[in-house]
Amino acid sequence: MTVKLKRVGIYVEQMNRALDFYRVLGLAIPDGADEAHHVDVEQDGIVFAFDMVESVKSVFEGWEVPTGYRTELAFQLSSREVLDNLYRQLTALGHDGYLEPRDTPWGERYAIVKDPDDNLISLVA
């Protein structure tokens, strides 16, 4: 059996708010996508599928509002300076900083911000 990751699905309450966040991260999101109920964005061979929660509820029987942190998305950045600048930019835009930039014992620069739907987004350099 061969398994290949097909996509990463992200469920969002407000498409425009979510896409604005991921645009700051550098995803190439098409113009006019802000009003869609489903948006696919391909980035370096990975497809990010953004879906409105209201649409997901119509497909999933017994939808329950998620609680706690169920996943983490990590984005590799080109340098520690880029990471620090991006973290400052996102928090200045009002996104919650969950873990301020720091150097880890394994040699990476690492920070976490929350996207508009409270998903943990790691920044790594």
mmCIF file of N, CA and C in Angstrom:
data_model
loop_
_atom_site.group_PDB
_atom_site.id
_atom_site.type_symbol
_atom_site.label_atom_id
_atom_site.label_comp_id
_atom_site.label_asym_id
_atom_site.label_seq_id
_atom_site.Cartn_x
_atom_site.Cartn_y
_atom_site.Cartn_z
ATOM 1 N N MET A 1 0.842 -1.178 0.000
ATOM 2 C CA MET A 1 0.000 0.000 0.000
ATOM 3 C C MET A 1 0.886 1.239 0.000
ATOM 4 N N THR A 2 0.521 2.190 -0.840
ATOM 5 C CA THR A 2 1.222 3.461 -0.885
ATOM 6 C C THR A 2 0.270 4.558 -0.439
ATOM 7 N N VAL A 3 0.735 5.394 0.454
ATOM 8 C CA VAL A 3 -0.076 6.492 0.950
ATOM 9 C C VAL A 3 0.632 7.799 0.638
ATOM 10 N N LYS A 4 -0.137 8.764 0.166
ATOM 11 C CA LYS A 4 0.406 10.085 -0.132
ATOM 12 C C LYS A 4 -0.542 11.119 0.452
ATOM 13 N N LEU A 5 0.009 12.103 1.138
ATOM 14 C CA LEU A 5 -0.809 13.181 1.666
ATOM 15 C C LEU A 5 -1.439 13.933 0.505
ATOM 16 N N LYS A 6 -2.761 14.042 0.492
ATOM 17 C CA LYS A 6 -3.467 14.702 -0.610
ATOM 18 C C LYS A 6 -3.683 16.181 -0.329
ATOM 19 N N ARG A 7 -4.102 16.508 0.884
ATOM 20 C CA ARG A 7 -4.349 17.911 1.220
ATOM 21 C C ARG A 7 -4.421 18.067 2.734
ATOM 22 N N VAL A 8 -4.310 19.321 3.156
ATOM 23 C CA VAL A 8 -4.519 19.705 4.543
ATOM 24 C C VAL A 8 -5.775 20.564 4.551
ATOM 25 N N GLY A 9 -6.805 20.111 5.245
ATOM 26 C CA GLY A 9 -8.057 20.852 5.307
ATOM 27 C C GLY A 9 -8.089 21.755 6.521
ATOM 28 N N ILE A 10 -8.496 23.002 6.306
ATOM 29 C CA ILE A 10 -8.595 23.982 7.382
ATOM 30 C C ILE A 10 -10.019 24.524 7.366
ATOM 31 N N TYR A 11 -10.740 24.333 8.467
ATOM 32 C CA TYR A 11 -12.116 24.787 8.562
ATOM 33 C C TYR A 11 -12.130 26.180 9.169
ATOM 34 N N VAL A 12 -12.846 27.092 8.517
ATOM 35 C CA VAL A 12 -12.788 28.500 8.905
ATOM 36 C C VAL A 12 -14.195 29.066 9.114
ATOM 37 N N GLU A 13 -14.305 30.002 10.032
ATOM 38 C CA GLU A 13 -15.567 30.701 10.289
ATOM 39 C C GLU A 13 -15.791 31.821 9.286
ATOM 40 N N GLN A 14 -14.726 32.558 8.955
ATOM 41 C CA GLN A 14 -14.813 33.660 7.993
ATOM 42 C C GLN A 14 -13.689 33.498 6.979
ATOM 43 N N MET A 15 -14.056 33.224 5.740
ATOM 44 C CA MET A 15 -13.063 32.932 4.716
ATOM 45 C C MET A 15 -12.087 34.090 4.525
ATOM 46 N N ASN A 16 -12.588 35.304 4.388
ATOM 47 C CA ASN A 16 -11.696 36.436 4.118
ATOM 48 C C ASN A 16 -10.701 36.646 5.246
ATOM 49 N N ARG A 17 -11.124 36.523 6.472
ATOM 50 C CA ARG A 17 -10.235 36.702 7.633
ATOM 51 C C ARG A 17 -9.142 35.627 7.632
ATOM 52 N N ALA A 18 -9.526 34.385 7.377
ATOM 53 C CA ALA A 18 -8.555 33.289 7.351
ATOM 54 C C ALA A 18 -7.565 33.464 6.199
ATOM 55 N N LEU A 19 -8.080 33.763 5.004
ATOM 56 C CA LEU A 19 -7.197 33.893 3.842
ATOM 57 C C LEU A 19 -6.239 35.068 3.997
ATOM 58 N N ASP A 20 -6.691 36.153 4.616
ATOM 59 C CA ASP A 20 -5.781 37.282 4.862
ATOM 60 C C ASP A 20 -4.602 36.855 5.727
ATOM 61 N N PHE A 21 -4.858 36.041 6.743
ATOM 62 C CA PHE A 21 -3.792 35.535 7.610
ATOM 63 C C PHE A 21 -2.792 34.705 6.799
ATOM 64 N N TYR A 22 -3.294 33.779 6.005
ATOM 65 C CA TYR A 22 -2.413 32.891 5.250
ATOM 66 C C TYR A 22 -1.713 33.611 4.100
ATOM 67 N N ARG A 23 -2.282 34.695 3.625
ATOM 68 C CA ARG A 23 -1.570 35.535 2.646
ATOM 69 C C ARG A 23 -0.322 36.145 3.281
ATOM 70 N N VAL A 24 -0.448 36.606 4.528
ATOM 71 C CA VAL A 24 0.710 37.168 5.233
ATOM 72 C C VAL A 24 1.795 36.109 5.381
ATOM 73 N N LEU A 25 1.400 34.853 5.558
ATOM 74 C CA LEU A 25 2.379 33.757 5.636
ATOM 75 C C LEU A 25 3.039 33.466 4.296
ATOM 76 N N GLY A 26 2.457 33.983 3.207
ATOM 77 C CA GLY A 26 3.074 33.805 1.900
ATOM 78 C C GLY A 26 2.371 32.847 0.968
ATOM 79 N N LEU A 27 1.207 32.308 1.362
ATOM 80 C CA LEU A 27 0.478 31.435 0.445
ATOM 81 C C LEU A 27 -0.075 32.264 -0.710
ATOM 82 N N ALA A 28 0.027 31.725 -1.909
ATOM 83 C CA ALA A 28 -0.456 32.401 -3.117
ATOM 84 C C ALA A 28 -1.937 32.096 -3.281
ATOM 85 N N ILE A 29 -2.762 32.925 -2.676
ATOM 86 C CA ILE A 29 -4.207 32.721 -2.672
ATOM 87 C C ILE A 29 -4.820 33.553 -3.791
ATOM 88 N N PRO A 30 -5.654 32.930 -4.637
ATOM 89 C CA PRO A 30 -6.196 33.650 -5.789
ATOM 90 C C PRO A 30 -7.085 34.830 -5.396
ATOM 91 N N ASP A 31 -7.048 35.865 -6.227
ATOM 92 C CA ASP A 31 -7.953 36.992 -6.047
ATOM 93 C C ASP A 31 -9.381 36.491 -6.172
ATOM 94 N N GLY A 32 -10.280 37.077 -5.416
ATOM 95 C CA GLY A 32 -11.682 36.696 -5.480
ATOM 96 C C GLY A 32 -12.041 35.487 -4.648
ATOM 97 N N ALA A 33 -11.083 34.897 -3.949
ATOM 98 C CA ALA A 33 -11.355 33.697 -3.159
ATOM 99 C C ALA A 33 -12.061 33.995 -1.839
ATOM 100 N N ASP A 34 -12.013 35.248 -1.409
ATOM 101 C CA ASP A 34 -12.514 35.604 -0.076
ATOM 102 C C ASP A 34 -13.990 35.305 0.148
ATOM 103 N N GLU A 35 -14.774 35.232 -0.900
ATOM 104 C CA GLU A 35 -16.213 35.006 -0.758
ATOM 105 C C GLU A 35 -16.610 33.559 -1.023
ATOM 106 N N ALA A 36 -15.648 32.710 -1.352
ATOM 107 C CA ALA A 36 -15.945 31.307 -1.671
ATOM 108 C C ALA A 36 -16.217 30.503 -0.394
ATOM 109 N N HIS A 37 -16.865 29.368 -0.549
ATOM 110 C CA HIS A 37 -17.075 28.452 0.573
ATOM 111 C C HIS A 37 -15.983 27.387 0.628
ATOM 112 N N HIS A 38 -15.262 27.224 -0.476
ATOM 113 C CA HIS A 38 -14.151 26.272 -0.548
ATOM 114 C C HIS A 38 -13.067 26.887 -1.429
ATOM 115 N N VAL A 39 -11.829 26.823 -0.936
ATOM 116 C CA VAL A 39 -10.686 27.352 -1.691
ATOM 117 C C VAL A 39 -9.540 26.355 -1.569
ATOM 118 N N ASP A 40 -8.976 25.934 -2.717
ATOM 119 C CA ASP A 40 -7.767 25.113 -2.736
ATOM 120 C C ASP A 40 -6.586 26.002 -3.078
ATOM 121 N N VAL A 41 -5.524 25.864 -2.312
ATOM 122 C CA VAL A 41 -4.298 26.625 -2.551
ATOM 123 C C VAL A 41 -3.141 25.640 -2.552
ATOM 124 N N GLU A 42 -2.427 25.558 -3.664
ATOM 125 C CA GLU A 42 -1.262 24.672 -3.760
ATOM 126 C C GLU A 42 -0.015 25.480 -3.443
ATOM 127 N N GLN A 43 0.799 24.954 -2.531
ATOM 128 C CA GLN A 43 2.038 25.614 -2.123
ATOM 129 C C GLN A 43 3.122 24.547 -2.019
ATOM 130 N N ASP A 44 4.069 24.592 -2.915
ATOM 131 C CA ASP A 44 5.201 23.664 -2.879
ATOM 132 C C ASP A 44 4.762 22.202 -2.795
ATOM 133 N N GLY A 45 3.743 21.845 -3.572
ATOM 134 C CA GLY A 45 3.313 20.459 -3.633
ATOM 135 C C GLY A 45 2.298 20.053 -2.581
ATOM 136 N N ILE A 46 1.939 20.941 -1.683
ATOM 137 C CA ILE A 46 0.929 20.648 -0.667
ATOM 138 C C ILE A 46 -0.303 21.487 -0.982
ATOM 139 N N VAL A 47 -1.469 20.846 -0.942
ATOM 140 C CA VAL A 47 -2.723 21.561 -1.160
ATOM 141 C C VAL A 47 -3.331 21.891 0.195
ATOM 142 N N PHE A 48 -3.603 23.165 0.401
ATOM 143 C CA PHE A 48 -4.348 23.623 1.566
ATOM 144 C C PHE A 48 -5.777 23.850 1.089
ATOM 145 N N ALA A 49 -6.730 23.181 1.722
ATOM 146 C CA ALA A 49 -8.138 23.319 1.375
ATOM 147 C C ALA A 49 -8.825 24.079 2.507
ATOM 148 N N PHE A 50 -9.298 25.263 2.203
ATOM 149 C CA PHE A 50 -10.017 26.076 3.178
ATOM 150 C C PHE A 50 -11.507 25.875 2.939
ATOM 151 N N ASP A 51 -12.228 25.500 4.003
ATOM 152 C CA ASP A 51 -13.663 25.263 3.903
ATOM 153 C C ASP A 51 -14.389 26.008 5.020
ATOM 154 N N MET A 52 -15.498 26.632 4.643
ATOM 155 C CA MET A 52 -16.332 27.297 5.637
ATOM 156 C C MET A 52 -16.952 26.258 6.568
ATOM 157 N N VAL A 53 -16.959 26.540 7.856
ATOM 158 C CA VAL A 53 -17.537 25.622 8.835
ATOM 159 C C VAL A 53 -18.983 25.311 8.481
ATOM 160 N N GLU A 54 -19.740 26.313 8.032
ATOM 161 C CA GLU A 54 -21.148 26.073 7.691
ATOM 162 C C GLU A 54 -21.280 25.030 6.582
ATOM 163 N N SER A 55 -20.342 24.989 5.645
ATOM 164 C CA SER A 55 -20.370 23.977 4.585
ATOM 165 C C SER A 55 -19.994 22.606 5.123
ATOM 166 N N VAL A 56 -19.015 22.575 6.005
ATOM 167 C CA VAL A 56 -18.563 21.307 6.586
ATOM 168 C C VAL A 56 -19.693 20.676 7.401
ATOM 169 N N LYS A 57 -20.426 21.495 8.120
ATOM 170 C CA LYS A 57 -21.543 20.984 8.932
ATOM 171 C C LYS A 57 -22.582 20.269 8.075
ATOM 172 N N SER A 58 -22.757 20.704 6.835
ATOM 173 C CA SER A 58 -23.747 20.070 5.969
ATOM 174 C C SER A 58 -23.276 18.712 5.454
ATOM 175 N N VAL A 59 -21.991 18.446 5.535
ATOM 176 C CA VAL A 59 -21.432 17.180 5.057
ATOM 177 C C VAL A 59 -21.197 16.204 6.211
ATOM 178 N N PHE A 60 -20.656 16.712 7.318
ATOM 179 C CA PHE A 60 -20.352 15.860 8.473
ATOM 180 C C PHE A 60 -21.592 15.719 9.345
ATOM 181 N N GLU A 61 -22.003 14.480 9.567
ATOM 182 C CA GLU A 61 -23.114 14.253 10.491
ATOM 183 C C GLU A 61 -22.597 14.373 11.914
ATOM 184 N N GLY A 62 -23.356 15.023 12.764
ATOM 185 C CA GLY A 62 -22.969 15.122 14.165
ATOM 186 C C GLY A 62 -21.794 16.045 14.410
ATOM 187 N N TRP A 63 -21.643 17.096 13.600
ATOM 188 C CA TRP A 63 -20.545 18.051 13.771
ATOM 189 C C TRP A 63 -20.530 18.591 15.198
ATOM 190 N N GLU A 64 -19.366 18.583 15.800
ATOM 191 C CA GLU A 64 -19.181 19.182 17.113
ATOM 192 C C GLU A 64 -18.078 20.214 17.005
ATOM 193 N N VAL A 65 -18.236 21.298 17.729
ATOM 194 C CA VAL A 65 -17.217 22.337 17.728
ATOM 195 C C VAL A 65 -15.955 21.759 18.363
ATOM 196 N N PRO A 66 -14.816 21.821 17.655
ATOM 197 C CA PRO A 66 -13.578 21.280 18.215
ATOM 198 C C PRO A 66 -13.166 22.036 19.481
ATOM 199 N N THR A 67 -12.583 21.296 20.408
ATOM 200 C CA THR A 67 -12.023 21.921 21.600
ATOM 201 C C THR A 67 -10.586 21.475 21.737
ATOM 202 N N GLY A 68 -9.770 22.345 22.258
ATOM 203 C CA GLY A 68 -8.359 22.023 22.430
ATOM 204 C C GLY A 68 -7.608 22.123 21.115
ATOM 205 N N TYR A 69 -6.349 21.831 21.168
ATOM 206 C CA TYR A 69 -5.498 21.906 19.988
ATOM 207 C C TYR A 69 -5.353 20.513 19.417
ATOM 208 N N ARG A 70 -5.828 20.347 18.189
ATOM 209 C CA ARG A 70 -5.834 19.024 17.581
ATOM 210 C C ARG A 70 -4.726 18.847 16.564
ATOM 211 N N THR A 71 -4.158 19.936 16.089
ATOM 212 C CA THR A 71 -3.118 19.831 15.088
ATOM 213 C C THR A 71 -2.268 21.089 15.115
ATOM 214 N N GLU A 72 -1.140 21.004 14.473
ATOM 215 C CA GLU A 72 -0.246 22.152 14.351
ATOM 216 C C GLU A 72 0.291 22.158 12.925
ATOM 217 N N LEU A 73 0.269 23.310 12.293
ATOM 218 C CA LEU A 73 0.869 23.462 10.976
ATOM 219 C C LEU A 73 2.171 24.225 11.166
ATOM 220 N N ALA A 74 3.246 23.740 10.572
ATOM 221 C CA ALA A 74 4.553 24.383 10.707
ATOM 222 C C ALA A 74 5.014 24.894 9.355
ATOM 223 N N PHE A 75 5.439 26.147 9.323
ATOM 224 C CA PHE A 75 5.923 26.783 8.108
ATOM 225 C C PHE A 75 7.401 27.102 8.273
ATOM 226 N N GLN A 76 8.215 26.575 7.359
ATOM 227 C CA GLN A 76 9.661 26.805 7.357
ATOM 228 C C GLN A 76 9.949 28.176 6.747
ATOM 229 N N LEU A 77 10.726 28.981 7.448
ATOM 230 C CA LEU A 77 11.106 30.305 6.967
ATOM 231 C C LEU A 77 12.594 30.330 6.673
ATOM 232 N N SER A 78 13.010 31.295 5.878
ATOM 233 C CA SER A 78 14.377 31.308 5.362
ATOM 234 C C SER A 78 15.431 31.736 6.375
ATOM 235 N N SER A 79 15.034 32.451 7.426
ATOM 236 C CA SER A 79 16.034 32.885 8.415
ATOM 237 C C SER A 79 15.353 33.234 9.731
ATOM 238 N N ARG A 80 16.159 33.352 10.755
ATOM 239 C CA ARG A 80 15.661 33.746 12.075
ATOM 240 C C ARG A 80 15.062 35.154 12.025
ATOM 241 N N GLU A 81 15.693 36.032 11.243
ATOM 242 C CA GLU A 81 15.211 37.407 11.132
ATOM 243 C C GLU A 81 13.839 37.453 10.456
ATOM 244 N N VAL A 82 13.679 36.653 9.415
ATOM 245 C CA VAL A 82 12.384 36.581 8.731
ATOM 246 C C VAL A 82 11.320 36.079 9.700
ATOM 247 N N LEU A 83 11.647 35.055 10.475
ATOM 248 C CA LEU A 83 10.718 34.521 11.471
ATOM 249 C C LEU A 83 10.318 35.610 12.467
ATOM 250 N N ASP A 84 11.292 36.275 13.044
ATOM 251 C CA ASP A 84 11.002 37.318 14.033
ATOM 252 C C ASP A 84 10.141 38.425 13.437
ATOM 253 N N ASN A 85 10.456 38.849 12.224
ATOM 254 C CA ASN A 85 9.684 39.908 11.562
ATOM 255 C C ASN A 85 8.251 39.465 11.281
ATOM 256 N N LEU A 86 8.089 38.237 10.803
ATOM 257 C CA LEU A 86 6.754 37.729 10.504
ATOM 258 C C LEU A 86 5.925 37.610 11.775
ATOM 259 N N TYR A 87 6.529 37.122 12.845
ATOM 260 C CA TYR A 87 5.828 37.027 14.129
ATOM 261 C C TYR A 87 5.356 38.406 14.578
ATOM 262 N N ARG A 88 6.235 39.394 14.506
ATOM 263 C CA ARG A 88 5.871 40.765 14.893
ATOM 264 C C ARG A 88 4.750 41.304 14.003
ATOM 265 N N GLN A 89 4.843 41.030 12.704
ATOM 266 C CA GLN A 89 3.827 41.500 11.761
ATOM 267 C C GLN A 89 2.460 40.892 12.084
ATOM 268 N N LEU A 90 2.429 39.594 12.300
ATOM 269 C CA LEU A 90 1.158 38.921 12.580
ATOM 270 C C LEU A 90 0.552 39.380 13.901
ATOM 271 N N THR A 91 1.364 39.515 14.940
ATOM 272 C CA THR A 91 0.824 39.962 16.223
ATOM 273 C C THR A 91 0.409 41.432 16.158
ATOM 274 N N ALA A 92 1.109 42.248 15.381
ATOM 275 C CA ALA A 92 0.709 43.653 15.204
ATOM 276 C C ALA A 92 -0.634 43.753 14.490
ATOM 277 N N LEU A 93 -0.952 42.759 13.653
ATOM 278 C CA LEU A 93 -2.237 42.726 12.957
ATOM 279 C C LEU A 93 -3.358 42.194 13.860
ATOM 280 N N GLY A 94 -3.015 41.839 15.100
ATOM 281 C CA GLY A 94 -4.019 41.402 16.058
ATOM 282 C C GLY A 94 -4.130 39.905 16.253
ATOM 283 N N HIS A 95 -3.275 39.132 15.598
ATOM 284 C CA HIS A 95 -3.304 37.675 15.788
ATOM 285 C C HIS A 95 -2.589 37.331 17.093
ATOM 286 N N ASP A 96 -3.117 36.334 17.785
ATOM 287 C CA ASP A 96 -2.572 35.963 19.085
ATOM 288 C C ASP A 96 -1.218 35.285 18.943
ATOM 289 N N GLY A 97 -0.243 35.818 19.639
ATOM 290 C CA GLY A 97 1.048 35.149 19.750
ATOM 291 C C GLY A 97 0.944 34.112 20.853
ATOM 292 N N TYR A 98 1.137 32.872 20.516
ATOM 293 C CA TYR A 98 0.998 31.779 21.488
ATOM 294 C C TYR A 98 2.343 31.458 22.139
ATOM 295 N N LEU A 99 3.413 31.557 21.353
ATOM 296 C CA LEU A 99 4.765 31.313 21.864
ATOM 297 C C LEU A 99 5.695 32.285 21.148
ATOM 298 N N GLU A 100 6.304 33.182 21.898
ATOM 299 C CA GLU A 100 7.199 34.172 21.300
ATOM 300 C C GLU A 100 8.420 33.486 20.695
ATOM 301 N N PRO A 101 9.039 34.112 19.697
ATOM 302 C CA PRO A 101 10.217 33.511 19.065
ATOM 303 C C PRO A 101 11.299 33.184 20.089
ATOM 304 N N ARG A 102 11.878 32.015 19.908
ATOM 305 C CA ARG A 102 12.947 31.563 20.817
ATOM 306 C C ARG A 102 13.823 30.563 20.090
ATOM 307 N N ASP A 103 15.027 30.413 20.591
ATOM 308 C CA ASP A 103 15.947 29.405 20.074
ATOM 309 C C ASP A 103 15.738 28.127 20.863
ATOM 310 N N THR A 104 15.651 27.007 20.143
ATOM 311 C CA THR A 104 15.411 25.716 20.785
ATOM 312 C C THR A 104 16.731 24.997 21.039
ATOM 313 N N PRO A 105 16.718 24.021 21.950
ATOM 314 C CA PRO A 105 17.933 23.236 22.201
ATOM 315 C C PRO A 105 18.410 22.458 20.970
ATOM 316 N N TRP A 106 17.509 22.181 20.012
ATOM 317 C CA TRP A 106 17.896 21.426 18.816
ATOM 318 C C TRP A 106 18.339 22.333 17.672
ATOM 319 N N GLY A 107 18.447 23.655 17.949
ATOM 320 C CA GLY A 107 19.071 24.554 16.993
ATOM 321 C C GLY A 107 18.156 25.321 16.059
ATOM 322 N N GLU A 108 16.850 25.226 16.257
ATOM 323 C CA GLU A 108 15.920 25.982 15.417
ATOM 324 C C GLU A 108 15.465 27.242 16.149
ATOM 325 N N ARG A 109 15.065 28.231 15.367
ATOM 326 C CA ARG A 109 14.315 29.373 15.891
ATOM 327 C C ARG A 109 12.859 28.973 15.736
ATOM 328 N N TYR A 110 12.027 29.233 16.734
ATOM 329 C CA TYR A 110 10.687 28.668 16.772
ATOM 330 C C TYR A 110 9.733 29.660 17.420
ATOM 331 N N ALA A 111 8.529 29.788 16.863
ATOM 332 C CA ALA A 111 7.471 30.613 17.434
ATOM 333 C C ALA A 111 6.133 30.020 17.019
ATOM 334 N N ILE A 112 5.086 30.371 17.751
ATOM 335 C CA ILE A 112 3.742 29.913 17.399
ATOM 336 C C ILE A 112 2.788 31.102 17.476
ATOM 337 N N VAL A 113 1.952 31.239 16.447
ATOM 338 C CA VAL A 113 0.845 32.190 16.450
ATOM 339 C C VAL A 113 -0.440 31.405 16.217
ATOM 340 N N LYS A 114 -1.544 32.010 16.599
ATOM 341 C CA LYS A 114 -2.841 31.398 16.315
ATOM 342 C C LYS A 114 -3.423 32.060 15.083
ATOM 343 N N ASP A 115 -3.980 31.238 14.187
ATOM 344 C CA ASP A 115 -4.681 31.807 13.045
ATOM 345 C C ASP A 115 -6.048 32.310 13.525
ATOM 346 N N PRO A 116 -6.840 32.936 12.686
ATOM 347 C CA PRO A 116 -8.116 33.491 13.136
ATOM 348 C C PRO A 116 -9.104 32.462 13.696
ATOM 349 N N ASP A 117 -8.888 31.180 13.411
ATOM 350 C CA ASP A 117 -9.767 30.133 13.919
ATOM 351 C C ASP A 117 -9.119 29.355 15.052
ATOM 352 N N ASP A 118 -8.085 29.941 15.654
ATOM 353 C CA ASP A 118 -7.387 29.390 16.828
ATOM 354 C C ASP A 118 -6.560 28.142 16.556
ATOM 355 N N ASN A 119 -6.213 27.891 15.281
ATOM 356 C CA ASN A 119 -5.259 26.820 14.978
ATOM 357 C C ASN A 119 -3.860 27.299 15.321
ATOM 358 N N LEU A 120 -3.038 26.388 15.840
ATOM 359 C CA LEU A 120 -1.653 26.729 16.149
ATOM 360 C C LEU A 120 -0.816 26.663 14.868
ATOM 361 N N ILE A 121 -0.141 27.767 14.576
ATOM 362 C CA ILE A 121 0.695 27.863 13.380
ATOM 363 C C ILE A 121 2.129 28.109 13.833
ATOM 364 N N SER A 122 2.983 27.119 13.590
ATOM 365 C CA SER A 122 4.385 27.230 13.988
ATOM 366 C C SER A 122 5.182 27.907 12.897
ATOM 367 N N LEU A 123 6.093 28.754 13.318
ATOM 368 C CA LEU A 123 7.047 29.395 12.431
ATOM 369 C C LEU A 123 8.408 28.842 12.818
ATOM 370 N N VAL A 124 9.143 28.304 11.851
ATOM 371 C CA VAL A 124 10.394 27.619 12.128
ATOM 372 C C VAL A 124 11.475 28.143 11.203
ATOM 373 N N ALA A 125 12.666 28.390 11.747
ATOM 374 C CA ALA A 125 13.816 28.773 10.917
ATOM 375 C C ALA A 125 15.058 28.093 11.459
#
